[in-house]
Coordinates of C-alpha atoms in Angstrom, one line a residue:
Chain A
E14 CA 0.0 0.0 0.0
V15 CA 1.3 3.4 -1.0
Q16 CA 1.3 5.7 2.0
L17 CA 2.9 8.7 3.7
V18 CA 3.1 8.6 7.5
Q19 CA 3.8 11.7 9.4
S20 CA 5.3 12.2 12.8
G21 CA 3.0 13.0 15.8
A22 CA 1.5 16.2 17.1
E23 CA 3.9 18.7 18.7
V24 CA 3.5 21.4 21.3
K25 CA 6.3 23.9 21.4
K26 CA 7.1 27.3 22.9
P27 CA 7.9 30.4 20.8
G28 CA 11.5 30.5 19.8
E29 CA 12.0 26.7 19.9
S30 CA 13.1 24.7 17.0
L31 CA 11.2 21.8 15.4
K32 CA 11.6 19.2 12.7
I33 CA 8.7 17.1 11.6
S34 CA 8.9 14.1 9.3
C35 CA 7.0 12.3 6.5
K36 CA 7.9 8.7 5.7
G37 CA 7.0 7.2 2.4
S38 CA 6.4 3.5 1.8
G39 CA 5.0 1.2 -0.9
Y40 CA 6.6 3.1 -3.8
S41 CA 10.0 4.4 -5.1
F42 CA 10.5 7.4 -2.8
T43 CA 13.2 8.9 -5.0
S44 CA 11.0 9.0 -8.1
Y45 CA 8.3 11.4 -6.8
W46 CA 8.2 14.9 -5.4
I47 CA 7.1 15.5 -1.8
G48 CA 5.3 18.8 -1.1
W49 CA 4.4 20.4 2.2
V50 CA 1.1 22.2 2.7
R51 CA 0.0 24.3 5.7
Q52 CA -3.6 24.6 7.0
M53 CA -4.1 27.1 9.7
P54 CA -7.1 26.5 12.0
G55 CA -10.3 27.0 10.1
K56 CA -8.5 28.1 7.0
G57 CA -7.6 26.8 3.5
L58 CA -4.6 25.0 2.1
E59 CA -1.3 26.8 1.4
W60 CA 1.6 25.4 -0.6
M61 CA 4.9 25.8 1.3
G62 CA 7.5 24.1 -0.8
I63 CA 8.5 20.9 -2.5
I64 CA 11.5 18.5 -2.7
Y65 CA 12.6 15.8 -5.1
P66 CA 14.3 13.3 -2.9
G67 CA 16.2 11.8 -5.8
D68 CA 18.5 14.8 -6.1
S69 CA 17.2 17.1 -3.2
D70 CA 16.0 19.7 -5.7
T71 CA 13.9 22.0 -3.5
R72 CA 11.5 24.9 -4.3
Y73 CA 9.8 27.2 -1.8
S74 CA 6.8 29.4 -1.9
P75 CA 7.8 33.1 -1.5
S76 CA 5.6 33.2 1.6
F77 CA 7.7 30.5 3.3
Q78 CA 11.2 31.1 1.9
G79 CA 13.6 31.7 4.7
Q80 CA 11.0 30.7 7.3
V81 CA 11.3 26.9 7.0
T82 CA 13.7 24.3 5.6
I83 CA 12.7 21.3 3.6
S84 CA 15.0 18.3 3.4
A85 CA 14.9 14.6 2.7
D86 CA 16.9 11.5 3.6
K87 CA 16.4 9.1 0.7
S88 CA 18.2 6.3 2.6
I89 CA 15.2 6.1 5.0
S90 CA 12.5 7.4 2.6
T91 CA 11.7 10.4 4.8
A92 CA 11.1 14.0 4.1
Y93 CA 11.4 16.8 6.7
L94 CA 10.0 20.2 7.4
Q95 CA 11.9 22.3 10.0
W96 CA 11.8 25.6 11.8
S97 CA 14.7 27.2 13.6
S98 CA 12.6 29.6 15.7
L99 CA 8.9 28.9 16.0
K100 CA 6.3 31.7 16.3
A101 CA 2.7 31.5 17.6
S102 CA 1.6 32.1 14.0
D103 CA 3.1 28.7 13.0
T104 CA 0.3 27.0 14.8
A105 CA -1.3 24.9 12.1
M106 CA -1.8 21.4 10.6
Y107 CA 1.0 20.5 8.2
Y108 CA 0.5 17.9 5.5
C109 CA 3.1 16.2 3.2
A110 CA 1.8 15.1 -0.1
R111 CA 3.3 13.1 -3.0
R112 CA 3.5 14.6 -6.5
P113 CA 4.2 12.3 -9.5
V114 CA 6.8 13.5 -12.0
T115 CA 4.2 13.2 -14.8
K116 CA 1.5 15.3 -13.1
D117 CA 1.4 18.4 -11.0
A118 CA -1.3 17.1 -8.7
F119 CA -0.7 15.7 -5.2
D120 CA -2.0 12.2 -5.4
I121 CA -1.2 10.8 -1.9
W122 CA -1.4 12.8 1.3
G123 CA 0.0 12.1 4.8
Q124 CA -2.4 12.2 7.8
G125 CA -1.1 15.6 8.9
T126 CA 1.0 16.8 11.8
M127 CA -0.5 19.4 14.2
V128 CA 1.9 21.9 15.5
T129 CA 0.9 24.1 18.4
V130 CA 3.1 27.0 19.4
S131 CA 2.1 28.6 22.7
S132 CA 3.9 30.1 25.7
Chain B
S19 CA 1.2 35.7 -8.2
Y20 CA -1.5 33.5 -9.6
V21 CA -4.8 33.6 -7.8
L22 CA -7.6 31.0 -7.8
T23 CA -11.0 32.1 -6.6
Q24 CA -13.8 29.8 -5.4
P25 CA -17.3 30.6 -3.9
P26 CA -17.1 30.1 -0.1
S27 CA -20.1 27.8 0.0
V28 CA -22.5 25.8 -2.1
S29 CA -25.7 24.1 -0.9
V30 CA -27.4 21.3 -2.6
A31 CA -30.2 18.8 -1.9
P32 CA -29.5 15.1 -1.9
G33 CA -29.7 13.6 -5.4
Q34 CA -29.2 16.9 -7.1
T35 CA -26.1 18.3 -8.8
A36 CA -23.5 20.5 -7.2
R37 CA -21.2 22.7 -9.3
I38 CA -18.1 24.3 -7.8
T39 CA -16.3 26.9 -9.8
C40 CA -12.6 27.9 -9.7
G41 CA -11.7 31.1 -11.4
G42 CA -8.3 32.2 -12.6
N43 CA -6.7 34.2 -15.4
N44 CA -6.7 32.0 -18.5
I45 CA -7.1 28.9 -16.3
G46 CA -8.1 27.0 -19.3
S47 CA -4.5 26.8 -20.4
K48 CA -3.5 25.0 -17.1
S49 CA -4.2 21.6 -15.7
V50 CA -6.6 21.8 -12.8
H51 CA -6.9 19.4 -9.9
W52 CA -9.5 19.1 -7.2
Y53 CA -9.3 17.9 -3.7
Q54 CA -12.0 16.9 -1.2
Q55 CA -11.4 17.4 2.5
K56 CA -13.8 16.1 5.1
P57 CA -13.6 17.5 8.7
G58 CA -10.6 16.3 10.6
Q59 CA -9.2 14.4 7.6
A60 CA -6.4 15.0 5.1
P61 CA -7.3 16.2 1.6
V62 CA -8.1 13.5 -1.1
L63 CA -7.5 14.0 -4.8
V64 CA -10.9 13.5 -6.6
V65 CA -10.1 15.0 -10.1
Y66 CA -6.8 15.6 -11.8
D67 CA -5.8 17.1 -15.1
D68 CA -9.2 18.9 -15.5
S69 CA -11.4 15.8 -15.8
D70 CA -9.6 12.5 -14.9
R71 CA -10.5 10.6 -11.8
P72 CA -8.1 8.6 -9.6
S73 CA -9.0 5.0 -9.1
G74 CA -11.6 4.6 -6.4
I75 CA -13.3 8.0 -7.0
P76 CA -17.0 7.6 -8.1
E77 CA -18.0 8.6 -11.6
R78 CA -20.3 11.1 -10.0
F79 CA -17.3 13.4 -9.7
S80 CA -16.4 15.1 -13.0
G81 CA -14.5 18.2 -14.0
S82 CA -14.2 20.7 -16.9
N83 CA -12.0 23.6 -17.7
S84 CA -12.2 26.4 -20.2
G85 CA -11.4 30.1 -20.5
N86 CA -11.2 31.6 -17.0
T87 CA -13.2 29.0 -15.1
A88 CA -12.8 25.4 -14.1
T89 CA -15.7 23.5 -12.7
L90 CA -16.0 20.4 -10.4
T91 CA -19.4 18.8 -10.8
I92 CA -20.8 16.3 -8.3
S93 CA -23.8 14.4 -9.7
R94 CA -26.4 12.7 -7.6
V95 CA -25.1 14.3 -4.4
E96 CA -25.0 12.2 -1.3
A97 CA -24.7 13.2 2.4
G98 CA -21.2 11.8 2.4
D99 CA -20.1 14.4 -0.2
E100 CA -20.4 17.1 2.4
A101 CA -16.9 18.5 2.6
D102 CA -14.5 21.4 1.7
Y103 CA -13.3 21.3 -1.9
Y104 CA -10.2 22.9 -3.2
C105 CA -8.9 23.5 -6.8
Q106 CA -5.2 23.6 -7.5
V107 CA -2.9 24.4 -10.4
W108 CA 0.9 24.6 -11.0
D109 CA 1.8 28.1 -12.2
S110 CA 4.6 27.5 -14.8
S111 CA 5.6 31.2 -14.8
S112 CA 6.6 31.1 -11.2
D113 CA 7.1 27.3 -10.7
H114 CA 4.7 27.5 -7.8
Y115 CA 1.7 25.5 -6.8
V116 CA -1.5 27.4 -6.0
F117 CA -4.6 26.3 -4.2
G118 CA -8.0 27.9 -4.5
T119 CA -9.7 29.6 -1.6
G120 CA -11.9 26.5 -0.9
T121 CA -15.6 25.8 -1.1
K122 CA -17.7 24.3 1.6
V123 CA -20.4 22.0 0.2
T124 CA -23.4 21.5 2.4
V125 CA -25.9 18.8 1.7
L126 CA -29.4 20.0 2.7

């Protein structure tokens, strides 16, 4: 079964760092892009960035460039989203999603990781 | 940056047809994808490349795209179709992915 499994919910304080993960299984992890999508409470979907684990080619939305870092470890089929200094406004659900090379749709989604930043 | 505009809400009676629009400048020249998101769940792809359905998605879900408007059509609406729906494109000029504003479908 093709799936993306994300790490569990996190509760952090402002200024702390965080790295969440997304592990792919059931397919060739290095042959598909992995995107990250933010959903703030009660709001819509926002594309943050995308990485091709095969060669680590990474693109960012201008809204998130410099605010987060996307990486991948192809040896363990895992993509990451990290923050160096969290803000309360980073409180949101974060989804990873797979994008085939031949399409620009996201065909498989992780279950989401809820990040809560509060003092 | 490229903007996709959707109506905030659409209401439909069971058995009727729901049409959800997605407006964007010359969107007909792009491939449009649609996602369904039920409360507390991750989004699910229901239509890709304007009108194709992933395996497992009922034929009741269909899509079209022309000019400045793409449309997701849900025929013979069921209570289980109540969800938020998002359109999405890849903007080649910026190499960015764009989601629509989202539409809440309510089944009366």
